[in-house]
Structures are given as C-alpha cells and as structure tokens.
PDB file of C-alpha atoms in Angstrom:
ATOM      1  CA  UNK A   1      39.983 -71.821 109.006  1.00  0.00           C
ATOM      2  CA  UNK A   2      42.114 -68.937 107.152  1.00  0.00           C
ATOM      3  CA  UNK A   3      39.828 -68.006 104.386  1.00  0.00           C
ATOM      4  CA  UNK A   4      41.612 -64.843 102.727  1.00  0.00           C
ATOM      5  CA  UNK A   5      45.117 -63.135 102.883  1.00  0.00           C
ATOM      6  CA  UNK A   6      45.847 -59.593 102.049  1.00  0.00           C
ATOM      7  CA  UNK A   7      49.688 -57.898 102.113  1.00  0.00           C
ATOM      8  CA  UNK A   8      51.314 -54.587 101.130  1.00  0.00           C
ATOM      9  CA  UNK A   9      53.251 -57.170  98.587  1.00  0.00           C
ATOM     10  CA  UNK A  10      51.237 -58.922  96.141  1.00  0.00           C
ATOM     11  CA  UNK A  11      53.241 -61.330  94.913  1.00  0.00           C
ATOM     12  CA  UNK A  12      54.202 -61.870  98.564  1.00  0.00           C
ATOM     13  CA  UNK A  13      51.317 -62.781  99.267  1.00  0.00           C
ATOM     14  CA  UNK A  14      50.153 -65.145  96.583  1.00  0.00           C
ATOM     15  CA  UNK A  15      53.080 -67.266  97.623  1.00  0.00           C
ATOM     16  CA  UNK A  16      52.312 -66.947 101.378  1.00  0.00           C
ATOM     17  CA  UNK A  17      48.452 -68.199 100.010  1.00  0.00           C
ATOM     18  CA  UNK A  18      49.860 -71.065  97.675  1.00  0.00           C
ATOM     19  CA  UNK A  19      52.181 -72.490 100.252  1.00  0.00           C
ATOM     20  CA  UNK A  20      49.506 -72.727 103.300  1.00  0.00           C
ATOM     21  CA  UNK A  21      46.810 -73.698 101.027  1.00  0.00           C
ATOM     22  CA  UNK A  22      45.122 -70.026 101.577  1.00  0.00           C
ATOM     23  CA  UNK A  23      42.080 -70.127  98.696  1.00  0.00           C
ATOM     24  CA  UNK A  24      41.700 -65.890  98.402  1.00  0.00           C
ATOM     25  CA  UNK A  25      43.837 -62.804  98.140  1.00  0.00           C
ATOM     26  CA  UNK A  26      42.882 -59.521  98.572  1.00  0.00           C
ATOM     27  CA  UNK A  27      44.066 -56.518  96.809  1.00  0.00           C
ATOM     28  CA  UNK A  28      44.368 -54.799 100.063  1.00  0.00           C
ATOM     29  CA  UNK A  29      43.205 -54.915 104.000  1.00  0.00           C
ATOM     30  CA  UNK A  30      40.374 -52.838 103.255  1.00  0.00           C
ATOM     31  CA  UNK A  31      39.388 -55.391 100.626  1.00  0.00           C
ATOM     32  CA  UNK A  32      39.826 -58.107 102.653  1.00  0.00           C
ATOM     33  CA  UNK A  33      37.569 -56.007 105.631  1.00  0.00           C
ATOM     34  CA  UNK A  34      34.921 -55.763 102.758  1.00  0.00           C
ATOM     35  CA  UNK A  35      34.465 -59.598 102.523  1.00  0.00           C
ATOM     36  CA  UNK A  36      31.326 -60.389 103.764  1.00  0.00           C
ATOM     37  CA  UNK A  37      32.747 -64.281 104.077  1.00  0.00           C
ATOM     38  CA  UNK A  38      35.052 -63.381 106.691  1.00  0.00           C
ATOM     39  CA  UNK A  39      33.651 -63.042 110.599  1.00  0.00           C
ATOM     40  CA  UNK A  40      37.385 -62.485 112.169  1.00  0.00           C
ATOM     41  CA  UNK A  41      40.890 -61.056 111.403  1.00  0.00           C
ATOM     42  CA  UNK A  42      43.936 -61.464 112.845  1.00  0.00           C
ATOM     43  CA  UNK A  43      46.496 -57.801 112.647  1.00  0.00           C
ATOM     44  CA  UNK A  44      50.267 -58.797 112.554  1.00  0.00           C
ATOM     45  CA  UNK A  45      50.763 -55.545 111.191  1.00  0.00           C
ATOM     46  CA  UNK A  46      53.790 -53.145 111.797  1.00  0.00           C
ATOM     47  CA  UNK A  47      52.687 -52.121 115.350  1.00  0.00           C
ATOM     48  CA  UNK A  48      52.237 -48.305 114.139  1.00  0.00           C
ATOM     49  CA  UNK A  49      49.120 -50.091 112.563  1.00  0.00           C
ATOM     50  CA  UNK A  50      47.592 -51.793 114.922  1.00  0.00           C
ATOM     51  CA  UNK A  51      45.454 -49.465 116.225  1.00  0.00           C
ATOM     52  CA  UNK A  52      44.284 -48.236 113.011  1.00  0.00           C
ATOM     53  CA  UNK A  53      43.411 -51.336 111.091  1.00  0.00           C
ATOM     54  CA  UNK A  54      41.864 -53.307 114.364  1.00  0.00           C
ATOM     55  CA  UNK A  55      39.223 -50.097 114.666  1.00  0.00           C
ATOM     56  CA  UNK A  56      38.201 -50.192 110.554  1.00  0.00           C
ATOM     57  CA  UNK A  57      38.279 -54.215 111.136  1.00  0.00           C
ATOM     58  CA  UNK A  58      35.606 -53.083 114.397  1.00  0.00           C
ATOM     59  CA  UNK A  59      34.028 -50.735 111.963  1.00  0.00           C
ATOM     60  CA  UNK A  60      33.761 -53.283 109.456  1.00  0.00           C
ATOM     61  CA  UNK A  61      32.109 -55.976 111.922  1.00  0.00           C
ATOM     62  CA  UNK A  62      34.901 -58.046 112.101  1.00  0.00           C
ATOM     63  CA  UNK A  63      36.441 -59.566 115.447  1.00  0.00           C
ATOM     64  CA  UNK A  64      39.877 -59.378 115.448  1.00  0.00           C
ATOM     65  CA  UNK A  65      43.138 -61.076 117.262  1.00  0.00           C
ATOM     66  CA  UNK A  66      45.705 -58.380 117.585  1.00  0.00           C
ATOM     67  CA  UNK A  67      49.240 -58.771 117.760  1.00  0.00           C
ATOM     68  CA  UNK A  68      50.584 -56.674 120.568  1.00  0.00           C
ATOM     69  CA  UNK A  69      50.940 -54.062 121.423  1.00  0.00           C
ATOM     70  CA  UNK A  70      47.225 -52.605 120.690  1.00  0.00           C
ATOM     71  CA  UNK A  71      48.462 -49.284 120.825  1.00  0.00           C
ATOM     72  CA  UNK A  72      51.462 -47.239 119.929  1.00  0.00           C
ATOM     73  CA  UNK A  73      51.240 -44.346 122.090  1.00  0.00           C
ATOM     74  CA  UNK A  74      48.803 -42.476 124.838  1.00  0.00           C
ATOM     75  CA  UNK A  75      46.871 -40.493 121.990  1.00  0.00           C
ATOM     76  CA  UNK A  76      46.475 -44.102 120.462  1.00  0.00           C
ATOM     77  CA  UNK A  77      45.580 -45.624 124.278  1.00  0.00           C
ATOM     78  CA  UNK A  78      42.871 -43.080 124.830  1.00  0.00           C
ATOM     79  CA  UNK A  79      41.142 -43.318 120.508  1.00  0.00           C
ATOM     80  CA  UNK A  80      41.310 -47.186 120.838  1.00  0.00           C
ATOM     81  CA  UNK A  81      40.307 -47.776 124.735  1.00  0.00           C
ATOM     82  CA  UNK A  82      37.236 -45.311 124.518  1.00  0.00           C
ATOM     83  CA  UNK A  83      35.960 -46.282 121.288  1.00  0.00           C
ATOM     84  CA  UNK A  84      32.530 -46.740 121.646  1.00  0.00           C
ATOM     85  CA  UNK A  85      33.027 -49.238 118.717  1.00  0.00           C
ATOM     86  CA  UNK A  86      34.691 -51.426 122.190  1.00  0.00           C
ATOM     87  CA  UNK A  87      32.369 -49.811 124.813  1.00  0.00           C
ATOM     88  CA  UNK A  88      29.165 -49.689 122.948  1.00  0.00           C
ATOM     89  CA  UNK A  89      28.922 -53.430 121.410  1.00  0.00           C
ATOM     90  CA  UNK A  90      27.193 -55.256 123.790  1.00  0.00           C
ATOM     91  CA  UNK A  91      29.931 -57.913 123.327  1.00  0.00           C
ATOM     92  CA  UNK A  92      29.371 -59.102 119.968  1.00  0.00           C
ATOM     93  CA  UNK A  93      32.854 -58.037 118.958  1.00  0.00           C
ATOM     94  CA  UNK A  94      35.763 -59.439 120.216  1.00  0.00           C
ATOM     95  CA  UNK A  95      39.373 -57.922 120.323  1.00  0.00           C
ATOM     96  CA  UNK A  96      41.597 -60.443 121.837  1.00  0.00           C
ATOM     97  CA  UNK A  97      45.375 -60.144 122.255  1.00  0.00           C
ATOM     98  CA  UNK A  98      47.205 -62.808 120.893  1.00  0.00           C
ATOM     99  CA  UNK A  99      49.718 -63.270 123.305  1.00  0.00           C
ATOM    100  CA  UNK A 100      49.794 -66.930 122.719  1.00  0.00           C
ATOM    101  CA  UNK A 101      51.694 -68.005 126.127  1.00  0.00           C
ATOM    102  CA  UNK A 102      47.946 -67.019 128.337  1.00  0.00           C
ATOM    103  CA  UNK A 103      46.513 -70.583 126.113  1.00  0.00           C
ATOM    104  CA  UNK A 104      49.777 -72.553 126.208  1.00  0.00           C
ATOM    105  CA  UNK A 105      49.507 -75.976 128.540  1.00  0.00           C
ATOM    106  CA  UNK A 106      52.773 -75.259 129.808  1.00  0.00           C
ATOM    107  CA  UNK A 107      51.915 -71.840 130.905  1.00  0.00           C
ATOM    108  CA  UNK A 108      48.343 -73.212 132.224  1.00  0.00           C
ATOM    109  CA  UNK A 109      50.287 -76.039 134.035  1.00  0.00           C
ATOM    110  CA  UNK A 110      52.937 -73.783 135.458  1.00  0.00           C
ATOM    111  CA  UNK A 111      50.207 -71.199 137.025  1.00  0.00           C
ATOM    112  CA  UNK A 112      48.515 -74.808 138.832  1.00  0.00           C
ATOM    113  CA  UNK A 113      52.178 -75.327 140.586  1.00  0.00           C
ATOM    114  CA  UNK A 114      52.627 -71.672 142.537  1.00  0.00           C
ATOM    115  CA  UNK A 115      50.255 -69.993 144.808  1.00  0.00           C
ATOM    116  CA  UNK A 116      51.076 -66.006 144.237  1.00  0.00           C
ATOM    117  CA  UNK A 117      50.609 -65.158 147.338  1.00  0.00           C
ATOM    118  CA  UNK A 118      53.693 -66.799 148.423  1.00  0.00           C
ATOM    119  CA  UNK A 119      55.938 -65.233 146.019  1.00  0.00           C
ATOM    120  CA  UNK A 120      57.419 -61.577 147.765  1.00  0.00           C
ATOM    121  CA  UNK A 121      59.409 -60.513 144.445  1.00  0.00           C
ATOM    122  CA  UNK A 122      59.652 -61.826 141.098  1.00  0.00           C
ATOM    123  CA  UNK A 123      62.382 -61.176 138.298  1.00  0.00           C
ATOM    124  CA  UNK A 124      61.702 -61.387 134.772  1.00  0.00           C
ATOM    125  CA  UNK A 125      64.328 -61.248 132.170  1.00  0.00           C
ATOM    126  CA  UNK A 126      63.858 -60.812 128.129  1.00  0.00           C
ATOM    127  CA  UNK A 127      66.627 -61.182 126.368  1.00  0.00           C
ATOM    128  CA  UNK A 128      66.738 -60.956 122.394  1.00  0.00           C
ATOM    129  CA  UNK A 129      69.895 -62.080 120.547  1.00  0.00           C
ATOM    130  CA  UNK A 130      70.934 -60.385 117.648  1.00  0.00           C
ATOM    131  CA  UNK A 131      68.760 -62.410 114.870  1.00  0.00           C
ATOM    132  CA  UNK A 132      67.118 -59.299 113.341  1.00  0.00           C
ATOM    133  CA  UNK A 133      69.050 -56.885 111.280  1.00  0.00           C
ATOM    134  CA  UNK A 134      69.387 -52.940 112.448  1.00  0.00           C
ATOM    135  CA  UNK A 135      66.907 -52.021 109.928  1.00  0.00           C
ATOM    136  CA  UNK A 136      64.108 -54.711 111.045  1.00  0.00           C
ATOM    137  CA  UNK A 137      61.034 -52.717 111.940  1.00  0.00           C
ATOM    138  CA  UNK A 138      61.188 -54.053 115.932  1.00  0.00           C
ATOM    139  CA  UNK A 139      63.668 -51.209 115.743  1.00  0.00           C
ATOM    140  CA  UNK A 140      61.827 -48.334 113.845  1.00  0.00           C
ATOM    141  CA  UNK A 141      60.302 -45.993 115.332  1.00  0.00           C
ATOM    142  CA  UNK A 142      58.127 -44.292 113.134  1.00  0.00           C
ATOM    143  CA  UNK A 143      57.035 -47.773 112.952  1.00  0.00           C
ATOM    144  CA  UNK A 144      56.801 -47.722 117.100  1.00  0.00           C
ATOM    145  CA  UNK A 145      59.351 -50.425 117.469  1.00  0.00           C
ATOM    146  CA  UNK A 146      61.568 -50.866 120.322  1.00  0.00           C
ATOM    147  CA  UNK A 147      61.995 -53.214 123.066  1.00  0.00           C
ATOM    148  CA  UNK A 148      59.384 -52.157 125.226  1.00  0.00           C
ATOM    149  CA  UNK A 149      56.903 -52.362 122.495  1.00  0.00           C
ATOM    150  CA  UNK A 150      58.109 -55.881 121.222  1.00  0.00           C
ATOM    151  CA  UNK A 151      59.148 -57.824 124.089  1.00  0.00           C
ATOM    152  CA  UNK A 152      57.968 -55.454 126.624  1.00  0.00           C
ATOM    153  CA  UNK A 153      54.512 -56.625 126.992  1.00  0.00           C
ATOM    154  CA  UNK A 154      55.234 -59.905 127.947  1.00  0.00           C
ATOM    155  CA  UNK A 155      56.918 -58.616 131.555  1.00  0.00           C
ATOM    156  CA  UNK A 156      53.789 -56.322 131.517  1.00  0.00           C
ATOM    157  CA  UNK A 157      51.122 -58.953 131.358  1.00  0.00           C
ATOM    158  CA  UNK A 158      52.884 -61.167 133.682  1.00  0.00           C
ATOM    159  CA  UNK A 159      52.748 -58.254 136.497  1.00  0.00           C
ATOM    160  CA  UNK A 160      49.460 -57.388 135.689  1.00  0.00           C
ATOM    161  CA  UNK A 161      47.738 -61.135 135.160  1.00  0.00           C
ATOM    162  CA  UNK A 162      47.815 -63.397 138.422  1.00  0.00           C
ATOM    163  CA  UNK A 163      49.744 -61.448 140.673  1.00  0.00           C
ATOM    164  CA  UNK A 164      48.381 -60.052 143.972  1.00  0.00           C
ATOM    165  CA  UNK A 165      48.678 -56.419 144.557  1.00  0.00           C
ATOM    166  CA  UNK A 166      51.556 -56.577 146.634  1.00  0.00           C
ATOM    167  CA  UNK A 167      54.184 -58.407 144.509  1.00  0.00           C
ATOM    168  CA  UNK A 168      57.464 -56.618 143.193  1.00  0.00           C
ATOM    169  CA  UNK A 169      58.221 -57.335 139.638  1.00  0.00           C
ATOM    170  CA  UNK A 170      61.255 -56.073 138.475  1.00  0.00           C
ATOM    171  CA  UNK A 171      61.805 -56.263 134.578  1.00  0.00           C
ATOM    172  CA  UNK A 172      64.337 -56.198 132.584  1.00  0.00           C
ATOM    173  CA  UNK A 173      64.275 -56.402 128.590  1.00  0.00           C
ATOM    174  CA  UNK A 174      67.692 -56.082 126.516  1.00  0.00           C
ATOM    175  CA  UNK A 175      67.789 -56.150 122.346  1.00  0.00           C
ATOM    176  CA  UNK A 176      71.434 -57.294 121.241  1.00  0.00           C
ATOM    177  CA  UNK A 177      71.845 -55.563 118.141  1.00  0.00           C
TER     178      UNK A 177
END
C-alpha cells in the first residue's frame, strides 16, 4: 500500500497523490524518510541519486526498491557496496532492484522452457526509439544518463543471472535520438 509521496515539484506531486488515491505528501524525501509510518521506499530518482537517497533511506531504517542502476560510477560502486549499513544489518534491511522482468510470469515461464547449458552464444539487442526528447535526463550526464546506464542493465543481468560460466553474450544497446 503507497502511504506517502514526496517530489522536487509540489504541486506535481499533489496531483500525482490525488489521482492514485495517495493519502500524504511530503515536503521533501527527507521528510518522507522521517515518517515513522512508512517501513519501505521505492527510489525512481534521477539515477545520479540513487545511491545517495537509497543509503539515507538505509540510514533512516527504511527498505528500499531501487530503480536501476544502484550506482552511478566506481567511487559510487565501492561507498554503496561496502556500506556497512548493507554488510552490517543482519538482513533486516532489504535493497532490492526493481527490475520488474526477474517477477514477470512470462519471464518465469520462459526460464522453465531452456536449459542454459545448451545455449553456446546468446545475442541480446536493446533498441530505444526516439520517444524521449534530447534534453530527457536518460541523456544527461551530470545526471549519469546514457544507454548503458538506462537500458544497459537489462543485457547485464541477463549475462550475469542464469547463465553458466561459459556462455558468450554479446550485447548490443542503441538510443535513436
């Protein structure tokens, strides 16, 4: 149950709140991290955020569901990934990537109808028509946009999740612009 919404915009988000019946708005995300109601967020923030807000959300006692990608760069990688606010929990926080596709049926039912092992080489191929305008922030990089960082991940997962060592993946990921 979404319980409280919190945006850069105000207004923005008091309409975001009235149309999906949202009862509170926050002033801000560290407001909303305050609220002692709330036991989980989920960060669809700019990815140049991510790591920031999903550590004070950790700080805060919050579990979180994090858009991707976690991180924008190594410096990032290495603060997030040794945090002893991930390390040092004993598991009662969670930080799970919301890559949607892992918990689809259709993605479930598709992994029950190949054995990996049989596969030598796999090809995956992202493309992204032009739907987003040039100044979209997929494509800012003080924001960390880019492909890589938007549609990237999903080639990256899919090499890393259910394949045996030994299979090729080639990837290739195009933004029309």
């Amino acid at each position: 149950m979404i319980v409280a919404i919190a945006a850069r915009d105000p207004v923005r988000a008091h309409a975001y709140a009235k149309k999906h019946n949202i009862p509170n708005v926050h002033t801000s995300y560290q407001a909303l991290l305050n609220d002692p109601t709330i036991d989980a967020i989920y960060n669809p923030l700019p990815n140049a955020l991510h790591c920031e807000w999903t550590i004070k959300a950790l700080q805060a006692g919050k579990h979180v569901l994090l858009e991707k990608p976690s991180v924008s760069n190594a410096a990032e990688a290495r603060s997030f990934f040794h945090n002893p606010l991930l390390l040092d929990n004993g598991g009662s926080l969670v930080v799970l990537d919301a890559v949607h596709i892992r918990f689809h049926p259709a993605w479930q039912r598709f992994l029950t109808l190949i054995n990996p092992a049989n596969i030598a080489e796999a090809i995956s191929s992202i493309w992204m028509p032009p739907i987003f305008a040039r100044d979209d922030i997929r494509f800012q990089y003080k924001l960390a946009g880019g492909c890589l960082m938007d549609l990237g991940s999903y080639a990256i997962q899919r090499r890393y999740s259910n394949s045996p060592p030994s299979l090729r993946l080639r990837t290739y990921g195009m933004f029309v612009c």
